[in-house]
XYZ file of C-alpha atoms in Angstrom:
558
model
C 133.953 109.715 102.258
C 133.750 106.375 104.035
C 135.204 103.355 102.215
C 132.437 101.233 103.784
C 130.020 102.911 101.386
C 131.705 101.097 98.506
C 133.010 98.100 100.451
C 130.206 97.139 102.846
C 132.140 94.158 104.193
C 134.333 96.683 106.029
C 131.390 97.156 108.381
C 131.556 93.543 109.544
C 132.401 93.135 113.196
C 136.004 92.211 113.969
C 136.053 88.393 114.072
C 136.822 86.619 117.307
C 138.104 83.021 117.551
C 134.703 81.893 118.820
C 132.836 83.663 116.015
C 135.229 82.318 113.372
C 134.720 78.782 114.653
C 130.935 79.225 114.507
C 131.156 80.614 110.980
C 133.460 77.794 109.871
C 131.079 75.176 111.248
C 128.092 76.852 109.595
C 129.941 77.475 106.344
C 131.088 73.891 105.883
C 127.607 72.635 106.822
C 126.106 74.836 104.102
C 128.914 73.958 101.700
C 128.311 70.217 102.037
C 124.675 70.813 101.082
C 125.588 73.372 98.419
C 127.842 71.029 96.399
C 125.151 68.518 95.349
C 122.518 71.264 95.053
C 124.778 73.280 92.758
C 125.256 70.268 90.482
C 121.505 69.586 90.512
C 120.502 73.165 89.706
C 123.060 73.323 86.907
C 121.359 70.360 85.230
C 117.999 72.074 85.778
C 119.339 75.103 83.884
C 120.535 72.857 81.055
C 124.161 73.593 81.945
C 127.128 71.219 82.417
C 127.190 70.015 86.049
C 130.519 71.633 86.886
C 129.160 75.115 86.100
C 126.919 74.828 89.141
C 130.038 74.485 91.278
C 131.617 77.446 89.497
C 128.515 79.520 90.250
C 128.648 78.464 93.900
C 132.214 79.584 94.481
C 133.542 83.080 93.624
C 130.092 84.583 92.835
C 128.759 83.572 96.256
C 131.708 85.300 97.939
C 131.181 88.491 95.925
C 127.476 88.422 96.736
C 128.061 88.400 100.488
C 130.951 90.897 100.380
C 128.932 93.555 98.546
C 125.457 92.675 99.810
C 123.780 94.042 102.907
C 122.612 90.754 104.447
C 125.636 88.939 105.805
C 123.897 85.561 106.126
C 122.153 85.517 102.731
C 123.616 82.491 100.945
C 123.978 83.309 97.253
C 124.401 80.612 94.642
C 122.461 78.386 92.256
C 118.741 78.093 93.060
C 115.904 76.149 91.457
C 113.720 79.062 90.337
C 116.537 81.002 88.651
C 117.805 77.776 87.097
C 114.394 77.127 85.570
C 114.179 80.729 84.315
C 117.593 80.294 82.719
C 116.465 77.125 80.969
C 113.298 78.788 79.702
C 115.123 81.909 78.538
C 117.629 80.062 76.360
C 115.297 77.830 74.348
C 116.095 79.574 71.068
C 119.811 79.892 71.784
C 121.013 76.335 71.229
C 120.902 72.810 72.604
C 121.067 72.443 76.419
C 124.636 71.757 77.478
C 126.132 72.872 74.168
C 128.803 75.563 73.803
C 126.213 77.960 72.363
C 123.889 77.354 75.318
C 126.684 77.955 77.838
C 127.713 81.166 76.083
C 124.148 82.459 76.109
C 123.795 81.573 79.815
C 126.977 83.502 80.598
C 125.651 86.591 78.795
C 122.283 86.167 80.531
C 124.065 86.204 83.907
C 126.051 89.295 82.946
C 123.048 91.230 81.627
C 120.762 90.349 84.541
C 123.579 91.251 86.948
C 124.171 94.608 85.280
C 120.446 95.380 85.478
C 120.416 94.630 89.195
C 123.614 96.598 89.774
C 122.198 99.634 87.935
C 118.951 99.492 89.933
C 120.915 99.394 93.178
C 123.440 102.072 92.184
C 120.679 104.515 91.200
C 118.630 103.725 94.349
C 115.795 102.167 92.361
C 115.358 99.059 94.483
C 111.644 99.777 94.857
C 111.213 98.790 91.198
C 111.655 95.176 92.267
C 108.320 95.558 94.084
C 106.565 96.053 90.757
C 106.205 92.279 90.508
C 103.139 92.100 92.743
C 102.614 89.453 95.412
C 99.688 87.768 93.571
C 101.637 87.634 90.286
C 104.704 86.275 92.059
C 102.686 83.606 93.880
C 100.982 82.518 90.674
C 104.328 82.286 88.892
C 106.083 80.429 91.716
C 103.323 77.817 91.984
C 103.425 77.217 88.229
C 107.230 77.168 88.197
C 107.271 74.633 91.038
C 104.965 72.322 89.073
C 107.151 72.707 85.981
C 110.326 71.951 87.955
C 108.789 68.862 89.536
C 107.455 67.570 86.227
C 110.783 68.182 84.495
C 112.598 66.019 87.071
C 110.182 63.089 87.123
C 111.788 61.380 84.081
C 115.188 61.369 85.799
C 113.605 60.285 89.090
C 111.874 57.359 87.382
C 114.768 56.486 85.095
C 112.841 57.215 81.881
C 114.182 59.395 79.091
C 112.099 62.147 77.541
C 109.800 64.970 78.438
C 106.084 65.534 78.723
C 105.005 65.453 75.082
C 102.501 62.800 73.994
C 105.114 60.622 72.224
C 107.304 60.641 75.319
C 104.383 59.768 77.606
C 103.569 56.832 75.325
C 107.225 55.831 75.508
C 107.004 55.969 79.293
C 103.985 53.696 79.337
C 105.705 51.106 77.183
C 108.887 51.353 79.251
C 107.028 50.873 82.522
C 105.338 47.749 81.142
C 108.704 46.181 80.354
C 111.028 47.088 83.215
C 114.686 46.174 82.881
C 117.130 45.946 85.760
C 118.591 49.412 85.173
C 115.153 51.052 85.180
C 114.164 49.192 88.344
C 117.417 50.232 90.038
C 116.980 53.854 88.978
C 113.393 53.868 90.167
C 114.461 52.410 93.508
C 117.263 54.960 93.924
C 115.034 57.891 92.933
C 112.043 56.864 95.033
C 114.283 55.923 97.956
C 116.056 59.297 97.806
C 112.719 61.094 97.669
C 111.352 59.251 100.715
C 114.694 59.657 102.527
C 114.679 63.437 102.062
C 111.020 63.766 103.030
C 111.625 61.739 106.179
C 114.569 63.882 107.261
C 112.605 67.027 106.444
C 109.795 65.963 108.754
C 111.612 64.326 111.666
C 115.181 65.671 111.547
C 115.051 68.971 109.648
C 118.250 70.193 111.234
C 120.313 67.419 109.639
C 122.054 67.889 106.208
C 119.861 65.297 104.524
C 120.995 66.345 101.045
C 124.580 65.431 101.920
C 123.566 62.068 103.390
C 121.409 61.033 100.446
C 124.106 62.002 97.937
C 126.806 60.078 99.811
C 124.506 57.080 99.984
C 123.691 57.406 96.283
C 127.396 57.545 95.361
C 128.076 54.483 97.521
C 125.252 52.470 95.931
C 126.362 53.548 92.459
C 129.938 52.450 93.185
C 129.028 49.102 94.752
C 126.501 48.106 92.076
C 128.394 49.403 89.060
C 125.326 51.486 88.268
C 127.001 53.579 85.556
C 128.450 50.516 83.863
C 124.989 48.976 83.615
C 123.686 51.995 81.741
C 122.404 53.978 84.706
C 122.304 57.768 84.356
C 124.963 59.449 86.501
C 126.483 62.918 86.630
C 129.494 61.743 84.650
C 133.052 62.988 84.442
C 133.643 66.473 85.831
C 136.740 68.553 85.136
C 138.737 68.974 88.321
C 140.379 72.212 89.321
C 139.265 75.730 90.118
C 137.339 77.823 87.574
C 139.154 80.457 85.588
C 138.040 83.903 84.535
C 136.837 83.756 80.928
C 135.311 86.134 78.427
C 132.114 84.751 76.906
C 132.167 84.268 73.158
C 130.519 86.851 70.939
C 126.837 86.664 70.011
C 124.999 88.248 67.147
C 123.062 91.472 67.665
C 119.752 89.616 67.409
C 120.869 87.124 70.056
C 121.835 89.923 72.432
C 118.470 91.589 71.781
C 116.660 88.329 72.560
C 118.508 88.002 75.876
C 117.699 91.472 77.232
C 113.966 90.945 78.050
C 114.801 87.575 79.598
C 117.586 89.199 81.624
C 115.121 91.766 82.980
C 112.724 89.012 84.076
C 115.546 87.009 85.671
C 116.790 90.129 87.473
C 113.379 91.054 88.902
C 112.190 87.567 89.845
C 115.490 86.383 91.309
C 115.880 89.548 93.354
C 112.314 89.274 94.620
C 113.218 85.774 95.793
C 116.445 87.011 97.415
C 114.615 89.975 98.958
C 112.182 87.629 100.703
C 115.079 85.694 102.224
C 116.897 88.871 103.290
C 113.758 90.231 104.982
C 113.272 86.990 106.910
C 116.903 86.956 108.050
C 116.797 90.602 109.137
C 113.661 90.024 111.219
C 115.086 86.978 112.968
C 118.428 88.655 113.696
C 116.983 92.076 114.491
C 119.180 93.698 111.851
C 118.389 96.190 109.124
C 119.194 95.579 105.499
C 119.389 97.831 102.446
C 117.572 96.613 99.331
C 119.672 98.860 97.072
C 122.939 97.532 98.487
C 121.606 93.988 98.165
C 120.811 94.685 94.513
C 124.414 95.755 94.011
C 125.722 92.624 95.733
C 123.410 90.252 93.883
C 124.144 92.039 90.604
C 127.908 91.781 91.004
C 127.527 88.106 91.941
C 125.604 87.427 88.724
C 128.183 89.265 86.626
C 130.959 87.268 88.276
C 129.051 84.053 87.617
C 128.903 84.937 83.924
C 132.608 85.674 83.709
C 133.421 82.383 85.445
C 131.518 80.393 82.825
C 128.295 79.851 84.772
C 124.665 80.992 84.821
C 122.576 83.470 86.881
C 122.420 82.873 90.626
C 120.301 84.243 93.449
C 119.839 84.126 97.213
C 118.800 80.719 98.537
C 116.193 80.671 101.288
C 116.916 77.085 102.385
C 120.690 77.528 102.628
C 120.298 80.938 104.289
C 117.980 79.349 106.873
C 120.554 76.592 107.441
C 123.208 79.273 107.851
C 121.155 80.898 110.580
C 120.176 77.618 112.228
C 123.737 76.271 112.493
C 124.870 79.490 114.175
C 126.629 81.632 111.569
C 127.492 85.110 112.805
C 128.780 86.909 109.695
C 129.528 86.657 106.004
C 132.583 84.560 106.774
C 130.286 81.536 106.726
C 129.675 82.053 102.985
C 133.428 82.243 102.417
C 133.892 78.922 104.208
C 131.047 77.428 102.151
C 132.829 78.544 98.974
C 136.022 76.963 100.307
C 134.133 73.695 100.703
C 133.080 73.948 97.046
C 136.694 74.641 96.026
C 137.890 71.554 97.882
C 135.248 69.471 96.132
C 136.334 70.811 92.742
C 139.969 69.986 93.399
C 139.702 66.576 95.065
C 136.224 65.014 94.816
C 135.005 65.392 91.235
C 135.685 61.687 90.673
C 133.233 60.769 93.420
C 130.643 63.285 92.207
C 130.789 61.681 88.771
C 129.224 58.519 90.248
C 126.206 60.348 91.677
C 122.989 59.028 90.057
C 120.852 61.636 88.330
C 117.838 60.126 90.083
C 119.296 61.384 93.366
C 119.775 64.845 91.879
C 116.150 64.807 90.753
C 115.051 64.076 94.316
C 117.375 66.812 95.608
C 115.598 69.275 93.294
C 112.017 68.092 93.836
C 111.847 67.931 97.636
C 112.863 71.576 98.362
C 110.637 72.771 95.522
C 107.634 71.192 97.239
C 107.888 74.067 99.734
C 107.112 76.487 96.912
C 103.701 74.935 96.252
C 100.999 76.932 97.992
C 97.651 76.475 96.276
C 95.867 77.768 99.373
C 97.041 81.270 98.476
C 94.545 81.357 95.590
C 91.666 80.781 98.032
C 92.999 83.400 100.445
C 93.349 85.952 97.669
C 89.859 85.123 96.409
C 88.379 85.901 99.831
C 90.269 89.152 100.348
C 90.517 90.504 96.796
C 89.001 88.846 93.704
C 91.125 91.076 91.456
C 94.326 89.814 93.072
C 93.095 86.240 92.791
C 92.514 86.865 89.082
C 96.083 88.149 88.716
C 97.498 85.081 90.459
C 95.330 82.712 88.421
C 96.163 84.294 85.061
C 99.870 84.289 85.892
C 99.678 80.643 86.958
C 97.871 79.483 83.811
C 99.943 81.633 81.435
C 103.178 80.325 82.924
C 102.062 76.727 82.468
C 100.901 77.116 78.884
C 103.914 79.209 77.845
C 106.481 76.546 78.782
C 109.373 76.793 78.129
C 109.109 80.560 77.564
C 108.297 81.319 81.198
C 108.825 85.070 80.929
C 105.360 85.372 79.373
C 103.871 84.243 82.669
C 105.683 86.970 84.605
C 104.816 89.589 81.983
C 101.135 88.654 81.981
C 100.955 88.942 85.761
C 102.846 92.232 85.728
C 100.619 93.783 83.063
C 97.389 92.552 84.639
C 98.467 93.841 88.056
C 99.252 97.240 86.506
C 95.852 97.366 84.778
C 94.059 96.458 87.996
C 96.062 99.101 89.868
C 95.079 101.767 87.316
C 91.459 100.611 87.519
C 91.489 100.898 91.302
C 93.068 104.337 91.137
C 90.405 105.458 88.692
C 87.739 104.644 91.294
C 88.887 106.618 94.354
C 86.876 106.938 97.554
C 84.918 110.182 97.206
C 82.077 111.180 99.536
C 79.939 114.061 100.618
C 80.610 114.669 104.292
C 78.769 116.064 107.265
C 79.776 116.819 110.836
C 79.418 113.916 113.269
C 77.793 115.270 116.454
C 79.715 113.091 118.933
C 83.346 113.253 117.836
C 83.188 116.571 115.918
C 84.851 115.228 112.740
C 83.626 115.030 109.180
C 82.224 111.660 108.116
C 80.403 110.154 105.149
C 76.904 111.707 105.115
C 75.268 108.704 103.483
C 76.878 106.121 105.720
C 76.265 107.988 108.992
C 72.970 109.655 107.960
C 74.268 113.172 108.645
C 72.840 116.549 107.563
C 74.829 119.242 105.785
C 76.472 121.862 107.954
C 74.610 124.441 105.879
C 72.089 123.683 103.197
C 73.831 125.784 100.576
C 77.309 124.278 101.238
C 78.487 121.075 99.545
C 81.413 119.469 101.357
C 83.357 116.752 99.540
C 86.280 114.596 100.598
C 88.544 112.438 98.405
C 90.926 109.880 99.904
C 93.397 109.564 97.062
C 96.097 111.402 95.187
C 94.551 113.909 92.790
C 96.136 112.716 89.550
C 95.117 111.945 85.989
C 93.228 108.777 86.965
C 91.257 110.316 89.849
C 90.711 113.960 88.862
C 87.836 113.240 86.414
C 86.063 111.193 89.088
C 86.228 114.068 91.608
C 84.973 116.581 89.032
C 82.044 114.331 88.083
C 81.146 113.777 91.751
C 81.042 117.507 92.494
C 78.956 118.322 89.411
C 76.547 115.443 90.081
C 75.880 116.684 93.640
C 75.301 120.343 92.810
C 71.741 121.583 93.173
C 69.919 124.893 92.786
C 70.599 125.879 96.397
C 74.354 125.201 96.396
C 76.407 128.370 96.722
C 79.704 126.982 98.006
C 81.743 123.823 97.371
C 84.344 122.918 99.973
C 86.837 120.164 99.061
C 88.469 118.622 102.140
C 91.977 117.851 100.917
C 93.373 116.063 103.958
C 93.358 112.753 102.061
C 95.208 114.192 99.045
C 98.942 113.601 99.394
C 99.893 114.236 95.768
C 98.644 116.188 92.762
C 99.753 116.262 89.140
C 99.154 118.594 86.202
C 95.828 116.922 85.372
C 94.598 117.449 88.931
C 95.606 121.121 88.882
C 93.948 121.633 85.489
C 90.750 119.986 86.747
C 90.614 122.294 89.798
C 91.175 125.301 87.548
C 88.396 124.302 85.149
C 86.092 123.452 88.069
C 86.761 126.868 89.601
C 85.799 128.655 86.381
C 82.711 126.458 85.870
C 81.430 127.150 89.388
C 82.312 130.838 89.223
C 80.108 131.291 86.145
C 77.216 129.838 88.163
C 77.996 132.048 91.164
C 79.201 129.119 93.248
C 82.371 129.616 95.276
C 85.079 126.891 95.369
C 87.017 126.526 98.620
C 89.753 124.120 99.777
C 90.546 122.876 103.276
C 93.418 121.030 104.966
C 95.703 121.183 101.920
C 98.996 119.421 102.608
C 102.212 121.359 102.159
C 103.529 119.468 99.142
C 100.166 119.844 97.383
C 99.889 123.536 98.232
C 103.410 124.199 96.908
C 102.467 122.718 93.531
C 99.245 124.759 93.460
C 101.304 127.875 94.170
C 103.798 127.136 91.397
C 100.934 126.520 88.965
C 99.233 129.809 89.905
C 96.057 128.175 91.201
C 96.455 129.514 94.736
C 96.545 133.065 93.352
C 93.461 132.324 91.234
C 91.345 131.006 94.093
C 92.782 133.353 96.741
C 94.247 132.349 100.076
C 91.105 133.538 101.894
C 89.142 130.763 100.199
C 91.361 128.104 101.774
C 90.989 126.740 105.305
C 94.108 125.574 107.087
C 92.344 122.761 108.989
C 88.984 121.001 109.184
C 88.433 122.747 112.520
C 88.568 126.101 110.700
C 85.786 124.852 108.412
C 83.612 124.024 111.418
C 84.288 127.421 113.033
C 83.352 129.166 109.791
C 80.121 127.316 109.003
C 78.947 126.107 112.408
C 80.481 128.234 115.159
C 77.975 126.971 117.715
C 79.047 123.393 117.100
C 82.720 124.369 117.176
């Protein structure tokens, strides 16, 4: 048994000096952007700033070592940070010891869920969060993230409740020097990042704006004048810790949130991994990526941090700068380690207004209101799913999991509704291409007047079997002596479908009408055999192909 099955990093190509130099350059470029982003996303999650750096170090290395996409940059991200904040509302005060403990358990539980899905080859479950539901949630989450950072960007304390808004209005009417300075730093950082994004996207603008913010804070004595800064950070590398115990009820409250975090964060990481694989022409394994992302989350919990995920922006930077393997993520983690050991004093001076801009500008990429119009044109049901998810997420703040759940449930209901209305038609033989087509659409006659030929393009399961039975019975007339079901479009059948065929056979037999099947696929026929239906109907009543049907009922046309 190959060790690479359990240690996928053993499949990495042997590094060459040139490749190692490219990975080092890419890794430190990503690391210099990762450091301020990690601090920013930690504050978004309601966590102490240093925990963002802890989450960006060892967990990111584990994620790339056991993942399948070597350039997927794991670490703190905005969406998972917001989900963490929303999931812990009843667990304590943001930044408190209780909050940190709950975040650690949330990371461990969500990581274990992802690991289990990957280990049991259930990665397809992550696709259960449909595209419309995900788009509705992401648009709402982006608005929530932006709105949550505006107070820090503007230098005004408080949230979005009516009393706070009134406090804002009064504060803006009487601006003091600190508020003006904060507003200038925040607005300047925002414009700075937007400008680099438009005209020099390849440059590490996040690094530049943070260095500039630290310099301005130092020269103006911003913190001493009452300006909001990151504050003192403990220096040194993180240590492995066991999270404190929670009550049974607290653990029970965390499990649904952990499931939402696991599904949404992996869907986000999966999108990044797909993009990277297409651009590099490499294949990736969603189950192995689940294992890697799951282990990274667990490690983040045991190092005192919060859930992490794959970052699209940092992964794109990884690719753009020229990374060749997962070594780039190891170098990025080294950059974080150096910052923790030697530069926490400088990070303490970073204004929170700069961090707010660092969060807001990348999140602007998540806003895509045009998707609602596109979905409305192609599928009104999908547009409804996206809209309901969007609205539910906004009104359920801070309990964002209700938005995801509403979209998931509505998508499932719509899927069941669609499956209960399969495409069923009476067919006739098209004279030109000699294939069976919809009689009504193509204005075709029956092959023989006494023969009813029906086709269903769907699995014959509990949601579709009643519809097929009703269609056949509705189209019977006094002259009908045979019913032929063309089964080429049936790729699956369950017990309800088999029972329906059995009952239909007996119903028609009492009326001296013969039931026949054609073009039954192997997997369907095997289930019919095991259920005894094939013996009931008789193999002579089954046609192997549609061509055999034509030869039997219209030999001249055949």
